[in-house]
Structure formats: structure tokens, C-alpha cells
PDB file of C-alpha atoms in Angstrom:
ATOM      1  CA  MET A   1     163.332  25.148 -36.019  1.00  0.00           C
ATOM      2  CA  ILE A   2     160.351  24.928 -33.632  1.00  0.00           C
ATOM      3  CA  VAL A   3     157.616  25.599 -36.208  1.00  0.00           C
ATOM      4  CA  LYS A   4     155.119  22.794 -36.802  1.00  0.00           C
ATOM      5  CA  ASN A   5     152.769  24.708 -39.097  1.00  0.00           C
ATOM      6  CA  ASN A   6     153.934  23.842 -42.636  1.00  0.00           C
ATOM      7  CA  ARG A   7     152.791  27.118 -44.203  1.00  0.00           C
ATOM      8  CA  ILE A   8     154.659  29.199 -41.620  1.00  0.00           C
ATOM      9  CA  ARG A   9     157.736  26.976 -41.942  1.00  0.00           C
ATOM     10  CA  ARG A  10     157.766  27.594 -45.708  1.00  0.00           C
ATOM     11  CA  LEU A  11     157.368  31.362 -45.286  1.00  0.00           C
ATOM     12  CA  VAL A  12     160.150  31.481 -42.687  1.00  0.00           C
ATOM     13  CA  ALA A  13     162.489  29.522 -44.958  1.00  0.00           C
ATOM     14  CA  ASP A  14     161.571  31.274 -48.212  1.00  0.00           C
ATOM     15  CA  GLU A  15     163.090  34.714 -47.921  1.00  0.00           C
ATOM     16  CA  SER A  16     162.976  35.170 -51.677  1.00  0.00           C
ATOM     17  CA  SER A  17     159.179  34.958 -51.781  1.00  0.00           C
ATOM     18  CA  ARG A  18     157.040  37.932 -52.655  1.00  0.00           C
ATOM     19  CA  VAL A  19     156.011  38.193 -49.007  1.00  0.00           C
ATOM     20  CA  THR A  20     158.149  40.819 -47.291  1.00  0.00           C
ATOM     21  CA  ASP A  21     159.369  40.405 -43.724  1.00  0.00           C
ATOM     22  CA  GLU A  22     156.936  43.085 -42.616  1.00  0.00           C
ATOM     23  CA  GLN A  23     153.998  41.326 -44.284  1.00  0.00           C
ATOM     24  CA  PHE A  24     155.024  37.968 -42.802  1.00  0.00           C
ATOM     25  CA  PHE A  25     155.627  39.137 -39.242  1.00  0.00           C
ATOM     26  CA  CYS A  26     152.533  41.346 -39.109  1.00  0.00           C
ATOM     27  CA  SER A  27     150.298  38.697 -40.682  1.00  0.00           C
ATOM     28  CA  ARG A  28     147.251  37.285 -38.955  1.00  0.00           C
ATOM     29  CA  LEU A  29     148.644  33.839 -39.877  1.00  0.00           C
ATOM     30  CA  LEU A  30     151.698  34.281 -37.638  1.00  0.00           C
ATOM     31  CA  ALA A  31     149.746  35.928 -34.812  1.00  0.00           C
ATOM     32  CA  GLY A  32     147.262  33.047 -34.946  1.00  0.00           C
ATOM     33  CA  HIS A  33     150.150  30.573 -34.799  1.00  0.00           C
ATOM     34  CA  PHE A  34     151.396  32.172 -31.574  1.00  0.00           C
ATOM     35  CA  GLU A  35     147.851  32.393 -30.181  1.00  0.00           C
ATOM     36  CA  ARG A  36     147.425  28.631 -30.658  1.00  0.00           C
ATOM     37  CA  ILE A  37     150.697  28.013 -28.819  1.00  0.00           C
ATOM     38  CA  ALA A  38     149.535  30.326 -26.021  1.00  0.00           C
ATOM     39  CA  ALA A  39     146.173  28.544 -25.823  1.00  0.00           C
ATOM     40  CA  ALA A  40     147.887  25.175 -25.472  1.00  0.00           C
ATOM     41  CA  GLN A  41     150.170  26.439 -22.702  1.00  0.00           C
ATOM     42  CA  THR A  42     147.615  28.482 -20.767  1.00  0.00           C
ATOM     43  CA  LYS A  43     145.056  25.657 -20.864  1.00  0.00           C
ATOM     44  CA  ARG A  44     147.442  23.583 -18.745  1.00  0.00           C
ATOM     45  CA  TYR A  45     147.172  26.199 -15.992  1.00  0.00           C
ATOM     46  CA  GLY A  46     143.409  26.666 -16.103  1.00  0.00           C
ATOM     47  CA  PHE A  47     143.308  30.013 -17.911  1.00  0.00           C
ATOM     48  CA  LYS A  48     139.811  30.806 -19.127  1.00  0.00           C
ATOM     49  CA  GLU A  49     140.753  33.855 -21.222  1.00  0.00           C
ATOM     50  CA  HIS A  50     142.043  33.648 -24.785  1.00  0.00           C
ATOM     51  CA  MET A  51     145.466  35.262 -25.220  1.00  0.00           C
ATOM     52  CA  HIS A  52     145.667  37.676 -28.144  1.00  0.00           C
ATOM     53  CA  VAL A  53     148.940  38.240 -29.970  1.00  0.00           C
ATOM     54  CA  GLN A  54     149.693  41.356 -31.981  1.00  0.00           C
ATOM     55  CA  ILE A  55     152.921  41.708 -33.923  1.00  0.00           C
ATOM     56  CA  ILE A  56     153.723  45.140 -35.281  1.00  0.00           C
ATOM     57  CA  TRP A  57     156.493  46.625 -37.433  1.00  0.00           C
ATOM     58  CA  GLN A  58     157.620  49.955 -35.961  1.00  0.00           C
ATOM     59  CA  PRO A  59     161.396  50.473 -36.176  1.00  0.00           C
ATOM     60  CA  LEU A  60     161.314  53.787 -34.280  1.00  0.00           C
ATOM     61  CA  ASN A  61     159.165  52.510 -31.409  1.00  0.00           C
ATOM     62  CA  PRO A  62     161.373  52.016 -28.317  1.00  0.00           C
ATOM     63  CA  ASN A  63     159.121  49.257 -26.938  1.00  0.00           C
ATOM     64  CA  CYS A  64     160.139  45.715 -27.781  1.00  0.00           C
ATOM     65  CA  ALA A  65     157.425  43.505 -26.276  1.00  0.00           C
ATOM     66  CA  LYS A  66     154.872  43.578 -23.474  1.00  0.00           C
ATOM     67  CA  THR A  67     151.860  41.813 -22.036  1.00  0.00           C
ATOM     68  CA  ASP A  68     148.962  42.704 -19.782  1.00  0.00           C
ATOM     69  CA  ASN A  69     147.928  39.104 -19.078  1.00  0.00           C
ATOM     70  CA  GLN A  70     145.436  39.039 -21.981  1.00  0.00           C
ATOM     71  CA  ASP A  71     147.361  40.521 -24.899  1.00  0.00           C
ATOM     72  CA  ILE A  72     150.931  39.931 -26.015  1.00  0.00           C
ATOM     73  CA  TRP A  73     152.361  42.739 -28.124  1.00  0.00           C
ATOM     74  CA  ILE A  74     155.653  42.338 -30.040  1.00  0.00           C
ATOM     75  CA  ASN A  75     157.496  44.854 -32.211  1.00  0.00           C
ATOM     76  CA  ALA A  76     159.177  42.684 -34.885  1.00  0.00           C
ATOM     77  CA  ASP A  77     161.282  45.583 -36.170  1.00  0.00           C
ATOM     78  CA  HIS A  78     162.622  46.838 -32.853  1.00  0.00           C
ATOM     79  CA  ALA A  79     166.186  48.184 -32.894  1.00  0.00           C
ATOM     80  CA  MET A  80     167.511  44.918 -31.427  1.00  0.00           C
ATOM     81  CA  PHE A  81     166.473  43.179 -34.666  1.00  0.00           C
ATOM     82  CA  GLN A  82     168.424  45.554 -36.905  1.00  0.00           C
ATOM     83  CA  LYS A  83     171.535  43.349 -37.027  1.00  0.00           C
ATOM     84  CA  VAL A  84     169.520  40.187 -37.695  1.00  0.00           C
ATOM     85  CA  TYR A  85     169.662  39.521 -41.391  1.00  0.00           C
ATOM     86  CA  SER A  86     167.707  36.328 -41.999  1.00  0.00           C
ATOM     87  CA  ARG A  87     163.997  35.836 -41.587  1.00  0.00           C
ATOM     88  CA  GLU A  88     164.624  32.624 -39.649  1.00  0.00           C
ATOM     89  CA  GLU A  89     166.833  34.435 -37.104  1.00  0.00           C
ATOM     90  CA  ARG A  90     164.251  37.192 -36.722  1.00  0.00           C
ATOM     91  CA  TYR A  91     161.517  34.568 -36.305  1.00  0.00           C
ATOM     92  CA  MET A  92     163.524  32.904 -33.529  1.00  0.00           C
ATOM     93  CA  LEU A  93     163.921  36.268 -31.739  1.00  0.00           C
ATOM     94  CA  VAL A  94     160.191  36.998 -32.074  1.00  0.00           C
ATOM     95  CA  TYR A  95     159.442  33.487 -30.803  1.00  0.00           C
ATOM     96  CA  GLY A  96     161.743  34.076 -27.813  1.00  0.00           C
ATOM     97  CA  LEU A  97     160.019  37.380 -26.991  1.00  0.00           C
ATOM     98  CA  PHE A  98     156.662  35.655 -27.298  1.00  0.00           C
ATOM     99  CA  ALA A  99     157.759  32.894 -24.914  1.00  0.00           C
ATOM    100  CA  HIS A 100     159.115  35.467 -22.452  1.00  0.00           C
ATOM    101  CA  GLU A 101     155.863  37.452 -22.480  1.00  0.00           C
ATOM    102  CA  LEU A 102     153.801  34.273 -22.202  1.00  0.00           C
ATOM    103  CA  GLY A 103     155.847  33.433 -19.112  1.00  0.00           C
ATOM    104  CA  HIS A 104     154.810  36.779 -17.639  1.00  0.00           C
ATOM    105  CA  ALA A 105     151.171  36.038 -18.455  1.00  0.00           C
ATOM    106  CA  LEU A 106     151.446  32.697 -16.685  1.00  0.00           C
ATOM    107  CA  PHE A 107     153.514  33.668 -13.660  1.00  0.00           C
ATOM    108  CA  THR A 108     153.231  37.419 -12.997  1.00  0.00           C
ATOM    109  CA  ASP A 109     150.620  38.639 -10.529  1.00  0.00           C
ATOM    110  CA  PHE A 110     149.229  41.530 -12.582  1.00  0.00           C
ATOM    111  CA  SER A 111     146.670  42.543  -9.961  1.00  0.00           C
ATOM    112  CA  HIS A 112     149.483  43.011  -7.438  1.00  0.00           C
ATOM    113  CA  LEU A 113     151.541  44.925 -10.002  1.00  0.00           C
ATOM    114  CA  HIS A 114     148.567  47.164 -10.833  1.00  0.00           C
ATOM    115  CA  SER A 115     148.050  47.930  -7.125  1.00  0.00           C
ATOM    116  CA  PHE A 116     151.737  48.734  -6.727  1.00  0.00           C
ATOM    117  CA  VAL A 117     151.717  51.195  -9.654  1.00  0.00           C
ATOM    118  CA  GLU A 118     148.480  52.785  -8.426  1.00  0.00           C
ATOM    119  CA  TYR A 119     149.846  53.341  -4.911  1.00  0.00           C
ATOM    120  CA  MET A 120     153.162  54.647  -6.237  1.00  0.00           C
ATOM    121  CA  GLY A 121     151.234  57.153  -8.332  1.00  0.00           C
ATOM    122  CA  LYS A 122     149.512  58.366  -5.168  1.00  0.00           C
ATOM    123  CA  GLY A 123     152.841  58.683  -3.367  1.00  0.00           C
ATOM    124  CA  ILE A 124     152.055  55.846  -0.937  1.00  0.00           C
TER     125      ILE A 124
END
């Protein structure tokens, strides 16, 4: 497992604890864990902005994960998680989505994408 934070490692491993999956995945503790990882990675590339991570629990929401270059948003109870039974497996999927979205934040030209969408909306 990739987790270095001992408290998070214990909560991932202890599925019998009183903390439900929803409470764990939507906790500020886990979001802060991912924000620290993002800060370490983005610092290498000269990012000045702090990346914010929000993890939600909305099983009926069709959106899985997204970023706008400042915020990373992950739905930890998306339909693709429904067949994942252990907290550790779900954590690994959330971590993978986080890494994917962080890659977009690092390597996607959002200003170009915004211009493209704006011009398409105008029919240009």
C-alpha cells in the first residue's frame, strides 16, 4: 500500500472500525492527505496555487472525478466502485483517480481547453 500516514493506513486496514466507508472517504483527513501529495508533486513544477481535494459520496451521481487545475473532485461511491468490496481496494481506486486528475492539473492546458469550449459554444 502507498500510504505513509499511519492514521490513514490504520483506517484503510480497519474495516471493522466504527468509521464507515463514507465517513472515511469524505473525511477532511483523507482530503488533506491527498492535498499534501498534490503539493509535493506540483511544487516540483513551480505551481504557486494550492490544490484542493474534495471527496464526496454520491452513488447516483454519474460523474466520477474531475479537475479544473485548482480543485480535484472525486466521487468515492461512483457506480464503478460498486463491485469493490474492501476499503483498501476502494482506497486504491480513489488514489488512482486522484493521480489521474493530478496529471491533468500538471499537464493539461486548461486555458486552451476553456477557449476551445467557448468558441464551440459560439459555433466557431
